[in-house]
Short mmCIF file of C-alpha atoms and ligand atoms in Angstrom, two decimals:
data_model
loop_
_atom_site.label_atom_id
_atom_site.label_comp_id
_atom_site.label_asym_id
_atom_site.label_seq_id
_atom_site.Cartn_x
_atom_site.Cartn_y
_atom_site.Cartn_z
CA MET J 1109 -49.00 -27.92 7.77
CA THR J 1110 -49.95 -27.19 4.19
CA ASP J 1111 -53.08 -25.23 5.02
CA GLN J 1112 -51.29 -22.54 7.02
CA ALA J 1113 -48.96 -19.87 5.69
CA PHE J 1114 -46.86 -16.84 6.43
CA VAL J 1115 -47.88 -14.06 4.05
CA THR J 1116 -46.11 -10.86 3.06
CA LEU J 1117 -46.49 -8.13 0.47
CA ALA J 1118 -44.10 -6.34 -1.90
CA THR J 1119 -45.34 -3.86 -4.49
CA ASN J 1120 -41.90 -2.71 -5.64
CA ASP J 1121 -38.30 -3.96 -5.87
CA SER J 1122 -37.26 -2.27 -2.62
CA TYR J 1123 -39.86 -4.04 -0.53
CA ALA J 1124 -39.09 -7.20 -2.50
CA LYS J 1125 -35.61 -7.15 -0.96
CA GLY J 1126 -37.26 -7.11 2.44
CA ALA J 1127 -39.54 -9.99 1.45
CA MET J 1128 -36.50 -12.03 0.33
CA VAL J 1129 -34.67 -11.51 3.61
CA LEU J 1130 -37.86 -12.29 5.55
CA ALA J 1131 -38.29 -15.60 3.68
CA LYS J 1132 -34.66 -16.52 4.27
CA SER J 1133 -35.02 -15.79 8.00
CA LEU J 1134 -38.23 -17.86 8.26
CA ARG J 1135 -36.59 -20.82 6.47
CA ASP J 1136 -33.39 -20.53 8.52
CA HIS J 1137 -35.53 -20.89 11.63
CA LYS J 1138 -37.18 -23.98 10.13
CA THR J 1139 -40.78 -22.94 9.81
CA SER J 1140 -43.12 -25.81 8.97
CA ARG J 1141 -45.61 -23.45 7.28
CA LYS J 1142 -45.93 -22.35 3.65
CA LEU J 1143 -44.55 -18.98 2.54
CA VAL J 1144 -46.68 -16.70 0.35
CA VAL J 1145 -45.79 -13.33 -1.16
CA LEU J 1146 -48.31 -10.97 -2.75
CA ILE J 1147 -46.61 -8.88 -5.42
CA GLY J 1148 -47.61 -5.82 -7.39
CA PRO J 1149 -47.23 -5.52 -11.18
CA HIS J 1150 -44.20 -3.22 -10.90
CA ILE J 1151 -41.82 -5.86 -9.56
CA SER J 1152 -38.95 -6.54 -11.98
CA GLU J 1153 -38.46 -9.92 -13.65
CA ALA J 1154 -35.24 -10.57 -11.71
CA SER J 1155 -36.93 -9.92 -8.35
CA ARG J 1156 -39.86 -12.09 -9.36
CA ALA J 1157 -37.56 -14.97 -10.29
CA VAL J 1158 -35.85 -14.82 -6.89
CA LEU J 1159 -39.18 -14.60 -5.07
CA TYR J 1160 -40.38 -17.68 -6.97
CA LYS J 1161 -37.36 -19.58 -5.65
CA MET J 1162 -37.79 -18.48 -2.06
CA TYR J 1163 -41.59 -18.60 -1.67
CA ASP J 1164 -44.01 -21.52 -2.06
CA GLU J 1165 -46.53 -19.19 -3.68
CA VAL J 1166 -46.12 -15.88 -5.48
CA ARG J 1167 -49.43 -14.21 -6.17
CA LEU J 1168 -49.73 -11.19 -8.43
CA VAL J 1169 -52.28 -8.72 -7.13
CA ASP J 1170 -53.03 -6.11 -9.73
CA LEU J 1171 -56.03 -4.38 -8.24
CA LEU J 1172 -56.46 -2.05 -11.22
CA ASP J 1173 -56.75 -5.11 -13.39
CA SER J 1174 -58.93 -7.21 -11.17
CA GLY J 1175 -62.39 -5.89 -12.03
CA ASP J 1176 -63.59 -7.09 -8.60
CA SER J 1177 -64.83 -5.21 -5.56
CA ALA J 1178 -61.25 -4.17 -4.70
CA ASN J 1179 -61.00 -2.32 -7.98
CA LEU J 1180 -64.27 -0.59 -7.26
CA ALA J 1181 -63.14 0.37 -3.78
CA LEU J 1182 -59.85 1.63 -5.21
CA MET J 1183 -61.68 3.94 -7.62
CA LYS J 1184 -63.52 5.53 -4.70
CA ARG J 1185 -60.43 5.75 -2.49
CA PRO J 1186 -57.34 5.99 -4.75
CA ASP J 1187 -55.33 7.17 -1.72
CA LEU J 1188 -55.57 3.71 -0.16
CA GLY J 1189 -53.82 1.76 -2.94
CA VAL J 1190 -51.24 -0.23 -0.96
CA THR J 1191 -53.76 -0.70 1.85
CA PHE J 1192 -56.20 -2.48 -0.44
CA THR J 1193 -53.36 -4.63 -1.72
CA LYS J 1194 -52.54 -5.73 1.82
CA LEU J 1195 -56.18 -6.55 2.56
CA HIS J 1196 -56.01 -8.96 -0.37
CA CYS J 1197 -54.40 -11.46 2.00
CA TRP J 1198 -57.92 -12.33 3.21
CA THR J 1199 -58.61 -13.84 -0.25
CA LEU J 1200 -56.05 -16.64 0.32
CA THR J 1201 -58.86 -19.02 1.23
CA HIS J 1202 -56.91 -22.18 0.35
CA TYR J 1203 -55.26 -21.63 3.75
CA SER J 1204 -57.23 -21.99 6.97
CA LYS J 1205 -55.05 -19.63 8.98
CA CYS J 1206 -52.22 -17.23 8.12
CA VAL J 1207 -49.76 -14.88 9.75
CA PHE J 1208 -49.18 -11.65 7.85
CA MET J 1209 -45.73 -10.13 8.22
CA ASP J 1210 -44.60 -6.81 6.77
CA ALA J 1211 -41.73 -7.04 4.30
CA ASP J 1212 -39.67 -4.92 6.71
CA THR J 1213 -39.75 -7.56 9.44
CA LEU J 1214 -37.01 -10.06 10.26
CA VAL J 1215 -37.47 -13.32 12.13
CA LEU J 1216 -34.87 -14.10 14.83
CA ALA J 1217 -36.37 -17.40 16.05
CA ASN J 1218 -39.03 -19.92 15.01
CA VAL J 1219 -42.43 -18.27 15.47
CA ASP J 1220 -44.73 -21.09 14.29
CA GLU J 1221 -46.50 -20.95 17.67
CA LEU J 1222 -48.26 -17.82 16.34
CA PHE J 1223 -50.62 -20.20 14.52
CA ASP J 1224 -52.06 -21.22 17.91
CA ARG J 1225 -53.63 -17.75 18.06
CA GLU J 1226 -56.94 -16.62 16.62
CA GLU J 1227 -57.94 -13.78 14.26
CA LEU J 1228 -57.19 -10.98 14.86
CA SER J 1229 -54.10 -11.33 17.03
CA ALA J 1230 -51.42 -8.65 16.92
CA ALA J 1231 -48.96 -6.81 19.15
CA PRO J 1232 -49.54 -3.32 20.55
CA ASP J 1233 -48.30 -0.37 18.54
CA PRO J 1234 -45.45 1.35 20.39
CA GLY J 1235 -46.86 4.79 19.54
CA TRP J 1236 -50.43 4.16 20.77
CA PRO J 1237 -50.64 0.83 22.59
CA ASP J 1238 -54.47 0.67 22.47
CA CYS J 1239 -54.01 0.16 18.74
CA PHE J 1240 -52.34 -2.92 17.36
CA ASN J 1241 -49.45 -2.66 14.95
CA SER J 1242 -50.38 -4.20 11.61
CA GLY J 1243 -46.82 -5.33 10.78
CA VAL J 1244 -47.49 -8.82 12.23
CA PHE J 1245 -50.99 -10.27 12.63
CA VAL J 1246 -52.79 -13.61 12.69
CA PHE J 1247 -55.86 -13.88 10.45
CA ARG J 1248 -58.26 -16.34 8.83
CA PRO J 1249 -58.68 -15.89 5.08
CA SER J 1250 -62.35 -15.44 4.24
CA ILE J 1251 -64.09 -13.81 1.30
CA ASP J 1252 -66.83 -12.65 3.64
CA THR J 1253 -64.33 -10.83 5.90
CA TYR J 1254 -62.53 -9.47 2.83
CA SER J 1255 -65.74 -7.94 1.43
CA LYS J 1256 -66.63 -6.45 4.81
CA LEU J 1257 -63.13 -4.97 5.11
CA LEU J 1258 -63.38 -3.37 1.66
CA GLN J 1259 -66.79 -2.00 2.49
CA TYR J 1260 -65.46 -0.63 5.78
CA CYS J 1261 -62.60 0.97 3.89
CA THR J 1262 -64.75 2.76 1.38
CA GLU J 1263 -67.22 3.93 4.02
CA HIS J 1264 -64.83 4.97 6.79
CA GLY J 1265 -61.45 5.35 5.07
CA SER J 1266 -58.38 4.97 7.21
CA PHE J 1267 -57.64 7.30 10.12
CA ASP J 1268 -53.89 7.05 9.43
CA GLY J 1269 -54.12 6.70 5.66
CA GLY J 1270 -52.86 3.10 5.73
CA ASP J 1271 -53.85 -0.46 6.54
CA GLN J 1272 -53.21 -0.08 10.27
CA GLY J 1273 -55.94 2.56 10.56
CA VAL J 1274 -58.45 0.44 8.64
CA LEU J 1275 -57.69 -2.77 10.51
CA ASN J 1276 -57.87 -1.09 13.93
CA GLY J 1277 -61.19 0.46 12.98
CA PHE J 1278 -62.56 -2.86 11.75
CA PHE J 1279 -61.20 -5.06 14.56
CA CYS J 1280 -62.03 -2.42 17.16
CA GLY J 1281 -62.55 -4.93 19.97
CA TRP J 1282 -58.87 -5.85 19.98
CA ALA J 1283 -57.85 -3.49 22.80
CA THR J 1284 -60.31 -4.73 25.41
CA GLU J 1285 -62.08 -7.96 24.46
CA ASP J 1286 -59.60 -10.82 24.58
CA ILE J 1287 -56.09 -10.64 25.99
CA GLY J 1288 -55.27 -13.84 24.06
CA LYS J 1289 -55.27 -11.71 20.94
CA HIS J 1290 -52.56 -9.44 22.31
CA LEU J 1291 -49.31 -10.82 20.98
CA PRO J 1292 -46.32 -10.24 23.21
CA PHE J 1293 -44.25 -7.32 21.98
CA ILE J 1294 -41.34 -9.70 21.20
CA TYR J 1295 -43.31 -10.88 18.12
CA ASN J 1296 -43.23 -7.40 16.62
CA MET J 1297 -40.48 -5.46 18.29
CA SER J 1298 -40.22 -2.22 16.40
CA SER J 1299 -36.80 -0.73 16.28
CA ILE J 1300 -38.23 2.63 17.42
CA ALA J 1301 -39.10 1.12 20.83
CA ILE J 1302 -35.40 0.74 21.54
CA TYR J 1303 -35.12 4.51 21.69
CA THR J 1304 -38.42 5.25 23.38
CA TYR J 1305 -37.90 2.80 26.28
CA LEU J 1306 -34.24 1.90 26.41
CA PRO J 1307 -34.27 0.25 29.88
CA ALA J 1308 -37.05 -2.15 28.77
CA PHE J 1309 -35.12 -2.91 25.63
CA LYS J 1310 -32.03 -3.67 27.70
CA GLU J 1311 -34.07 -5.97 29.95
CA TYR J 1312 -36.18 -7.80 27.35
CA GLY J 1313 -34.64 -7.06 23.95
CA SER J 1314 -32.69 -10.31 23.87
CA ASN J 1315 -36.02 -12.24 23.89
CA ALA J 1316 -37.14 -10.62 20.63
CA LYS J 1317 -38.37 -13.10 18.03
CA VAL J 1318 -39.38 -10.65 15.31
CA VAL J 1319 -37.85 -7.26 14.71
CA HIS J 1320 -39.82 -4.71 12.69
CA PHE J 1321 -37.90 -1.93 10.93
CA LEU J 1322 -40.89 0.38 11.13
CA GLY J 1323 -40.66 3.95 9.87
CA LYS J 1324 -39.20 5.79 6.96
CA THR J 1325 -35.67 4.38 6.96
CA LYS J 1326 -35.66 0.71 6.02
CA PRO J 1327 -32.66 -1.65 6.18
CA TRP J 1328 -32.26 -1.36 2.41
CA SER J 1329 -31.94 2.44 2.75
CA TYR J 1330 -28.56 2.00 4.45
CA THR J 1331 -25.30 0.97 2.86
CA TYR J 1332 -23.24 -2.04 3.84
CA ASP J 1333 -19.62 -3.08 3.66
CA PRO J 1334 -19.59 -6.90 3.54
CA LYS J 1335 -15.80 -7.09 4.06
CA LYS J 1336 -15.85 -5.09 7.28
CA LYS J 1337 -19.39 -6.25 8.03
CA THR J 1338 -20.46 -2.73 8.94
CA VAL J 1339 -23.59 -0.74 8.18
CA LYS J 1340 -23.02 2.89 7.40
CA GLY J 1341 -25.10 5.38 9.36
CA ASN J 1342 -24.65 3.41 12.53
CA VAL J 1343 -24.47 6.24 15.05
CA ALA J 1344 -26.40 4.88 18.02
CA GLU J 1345 -23.41 3.33 19.77
CA ALA J 1346 -25.22 2.53 23.00
CA SER J 1347 -28.04 0.40 21.61
CA THR J 1348 -28.04 -2.96 19.90
CA HIS J 1349 -30.29 -1.72 17.11
CA PRO J 1350 -27.32 -1.95 14.70
CA THR J 1351 -27.14 -5.66 15.55
CA PHE J 1352 -30.52 -6.27 13.91
CA LEU J 1353 -29.57 -4.12 10.96
CA LEU J 1354 -26.37 -6.12 10.58
CA GLU J 1355 -28.31 -9.36 10.77
CA TRP J 1356 -30.61 -8.15 7.98
CA TRP J 1357 -27.62 -7.12 5.83
CA SER J 1358 -25.75 -10.29 6.52
CA LEU J 1359 -28.68 -12.36 5.14
CA TYR J 1360 -29.16 -9.96 2.25
CA SER J 1361 -25.54 -9.95 1.12
CA SER J 1362 -24.85 -13.65 1.66
CA CYS J 1363 -28.07 -15.08 0.22
CA VAL J 1364 -30.11 -12.54 -1.73
CA VAL J 1365 -27.40 -10.66 -3.66
CA PRO J 1366 -25.96 -13.87 -5.22
CA MET J 1367 -29.47 -14.97 -6.25
CA LEU J 1368 -30.21 -11.59 -7.84
CA HIS J 1369 -26.85 -11.67 -9.62
CA HIS J 1370 -27.59 -15.14 -10.90
CA GLU J 1371 -30.98 -14.08 -12.26
CA HIS J 1372 -29.55 -11.13 -13.94
CA GLY J 1373 -26.60 -12.76 -15.67
CA ASP J 1374 -24.09 -10.29 -17.10
CA GLN J 1375 -26.54 -7.44 -17.52
CA PRO J 1376 -26.12 -4.51 -15.15
CA PHE J 1377 -28.93 -4.62 -12.66
CA ASP J 1378 -30.25 -1.78 -10.58
CA TYR J 1379 -30.53 -3.10 -7.06
CA GLY J 1380 -31.79 0.29 -5.99
CA CYS J 1381 -28.82 0.52 -3.63
CA SER J 1382 -25.37 1.21 -4.94
CA SER J 1383 -23.61 -0.68 -2.16
CA CYS J 1384 -25.05 -3.99 -3.31
CA GLU J 1385 -22.92 -4.07 -6.44
CA GLU J 1386 -19.67 -5.90 -6.01
CA GLU J 1387 -17.38 -3.09 -7.15
CA VAL J 1388 -18.95 -0.63 -4.76
CA LEU J 1389 -19.04 -3.15 -1.93
CA GLN J 1390 -15.24 -3.22 -1.96
CA ALA J 1391 -14.87 0.54 -1.99
CA PRO J 1392 -15.13 2.53 1.23
CA PRO J 1393 -18.82 2.89 2.00
CA PRO J 1394 -20.24 6.21 0.82
CA THR J 1395 -21.33 8.61 3.53
CA LEU J 1396 -25.01 9.10 4.17
CA PRO J 1397 -26.56 12.15 2.50
CA ILE J 1398 -26.84 15.07 4.91
CA PRO J 1399 -30.53 15.57 5.61
CA PRO J 1400 -31.88 19.05 4.89
CA THR J 1401 -32.19 21.20 7.99
CA LEU J 1402 -35.79 21.13 9.15
CA SER J 1403 -37.59 23.86 11.00
CA SER J 1404 -38.72 23.05 14.52
CA ALA J 1405 -42.34 22.83 13.30
CA GLU J 1406 -41.40 20.43 10.50
CA ARG J 1407 -39.47 18.25 12.95
CA LYS J 1408 -42.45 18.21 15.30
CA GLN J 1409 -44.73 17.20 12.46
CA ARG J 1410 -42.40 14.39 11.42
CA TRP J 1411 -42.08 13.21 15.01
CA GLU J 1412 -45.87 13.10 15.28
CA GLN J 1413 -46.06 11.06 12.10
CA GLY J 1414 -43.70 8.52 13.60
CA GLN J 1415 -40.77 9.72 11.54
CA ALA J 1416 -38.43 10.72 14.33
CA ASP J 1417 -34.85 11.13 13.17
CA TYR J 1418 -33.78 8.80 15.94
CA LEU J 1419 -30.32 8.21 14.57
CA GLY J 1420 -29.72 11.96 14.23
CA THR J 1421 -31.27 15.04 15.84
CA ASP J 1422 -33.83 13.01 17.78
CA ALA J 1423 -31.28 10.46 19.03
CA PHE J 1424 -31.72 9.19 22.59
CA ASP J 1425 -28.55 11.02 23.68
CA ASN J 1426 -29.89 14.34 22.41
CA ILE J 1427 -33.24 13.84 24.10
CA GLU J 1428 -31.47 12.99 27.33
CA LYS J 1429 -29.34 16.16 27.08
CA LYS J 1430 -32.44 18.27 26.45
CA LEU J 1431 -34.21 16.75 29.48
CA ALA J 1432 -31.15 17.33 31.65
CA ALA J 1433 -31.05 20.99 30.53
CA PHE J 1434 -34.76 21.40 31.41
CA LEU J 1435 -34.32 19.81 34.83
CA LYS J 1436 -31.48 22.20 35.64
N1 UDP M 1154 -45.60 -2.09 1.18
C1 UDP M 1154 -45.29 -2.33 -0.16
N2 UDP M 1154 -45.03 -1.26 -0.97
C2 UDP M 1154 -45.04 0.02 -0.53
C3 UDP M 1154 -45.34 0.26 0.82
C4 UDP M 1154 -45.60 -0.81 1.64
O1 UDP M 1154 -45.25 -3.47 -0.59
O2 UDP M 1154 -44.77 0.95 -1.32
C5 UDP M 1154 -45.94 -3.23 2.05
C6 UDP M 1154 -44.71 -3.91 2.67
O3 UDP M 1154 -45.01 -5.27 2.94
C7 UDP M 1154 -44.56 -3.12 3.95
C8 UDP M 1154 -46.02 -2.95 4.37
O4 UDP M 1154 -46.72 -2.77 3.14
O5 UDP M 1154 -43.76 -3.78 4.90
C9 UDP M 1154 -46.28 -1.79 5.32
O6 UDP M 1154 -45.54 -0.64 4.95
P1 UDP M 1154 -44.28 -0.15 5.80
O7 UDP M 1154 -43.58 -1.35 6.36
O8 UDP M 1154 -43.48 0.78 4.95
O9 UDP M 1154 -44.97 0.66 6.98
P2 UDP M 1154 -44.41 0.86 8.48
O10 UDP M 1154 -44.28 -0.51 9.07
O11 UDP M 1154 -43.09 1.57 8.38
O12 UDP M 1154 -45.48 1.67 9.14
MN1 MN M 1155 -43.48 -2.24 8.36
#
C-alpha cells in the first residue's frame, strides 16, 4: 500500500515528541501504510534526524518561504499560521488517500481499516458532537481541494481560530449527509471524554483504538519516572486515563529518548522536559507547579474554551460533590 499514508504535523520540538511516539505506536501495531510527517522550520536538527528514521517521508513546510497561495493566505490571516500548515496535507498528491492524525494522538491497535472510508471521515467532537474533531480524519490529497480550502480560510476565517473550525465550515455536510463518514468515537477517543461521561468510558473505553490527548496539557507536559513507571500529576485515581499517559511515556522513554540521545552525542540537549534527562529520571520526580488561582470568571472562560482543569479543580470528584451539594 504505497499510495496511502498516515500523516501528522509537528511545527516545534514538543509536538515532534508526540509525532515520534505516534509513529512508534503505528509501527508497533504493524501498519501497512506509509508514514509522513510535515515539519516546520523551527524543528531542531536532532529531532529532524529522529523523525527521518521513524517516518517514510519528512516534508518541510515553510509557508513563509513557499511563495504559493498558502503564503498569500497567511499574509491575509496571520492568526491562522498552524492551521494553514495542517491544510498542507492536501498537497500530498503522490498518495491517493491519507489519514491525518494529530501529533498528540496515540494508536492502541491497528487502524488500517480507516482507509476503507472516504473523505471527509472523522469522529464527533466531544464538546459539540455535530462538529467533527479534526485530530483524526480521512482525506484525499488534491490541489483543487487545497486551493478551495485556502480560499475558504481567507474568506471565512475559522470560527474557533484553528483548523477544526475551518474544516467543519468547509465540510459542512458531515453532520447530516452520510453516516459512513462518522468514525466511531474509538478512533479518536479524547481523554476529556473520560471525565465528561465516565460510565460510557467504563463501558466502552477498553475498545479504544486511538487516544487523543486533546487540550492544553499534553503527555510531554508531565514528568515521568521510568524506574517506578509513574507519571507525576496523576491525581484521577478512579479513571484509567493515567494508563494511556503511561503508555505514551513508556514508548517515549524506551524508544524515543535513546534515539534522541544517540543523535545528540555527548552534547547537552534540551528535550524541553527536564525529566527526560537520565540524571533527573533517577531523582524523585519534581512536583507539578501549582497553578495560579483563577477567578470564577476566568475558570468559566477556560472551561468554555475546552481547557477544563480536569485533573484539579474541575476533577470529576469535585463536580460530583458540587452536584450533590446542589441536590441537597
Ligand atoms: N501543532 C503543531 N504545532 C503547534 C500546535 C499544533 O505542530 O504549535 C499540530 C500538532 O500536530 C497538533 C495539531 O497541530 O497535534 C493540533 O493541535 P493540538 O493537538 O494542540 O490541538 P487540540 O487537539 O488540543 O485541540
Ligand atoms: Mn490534538
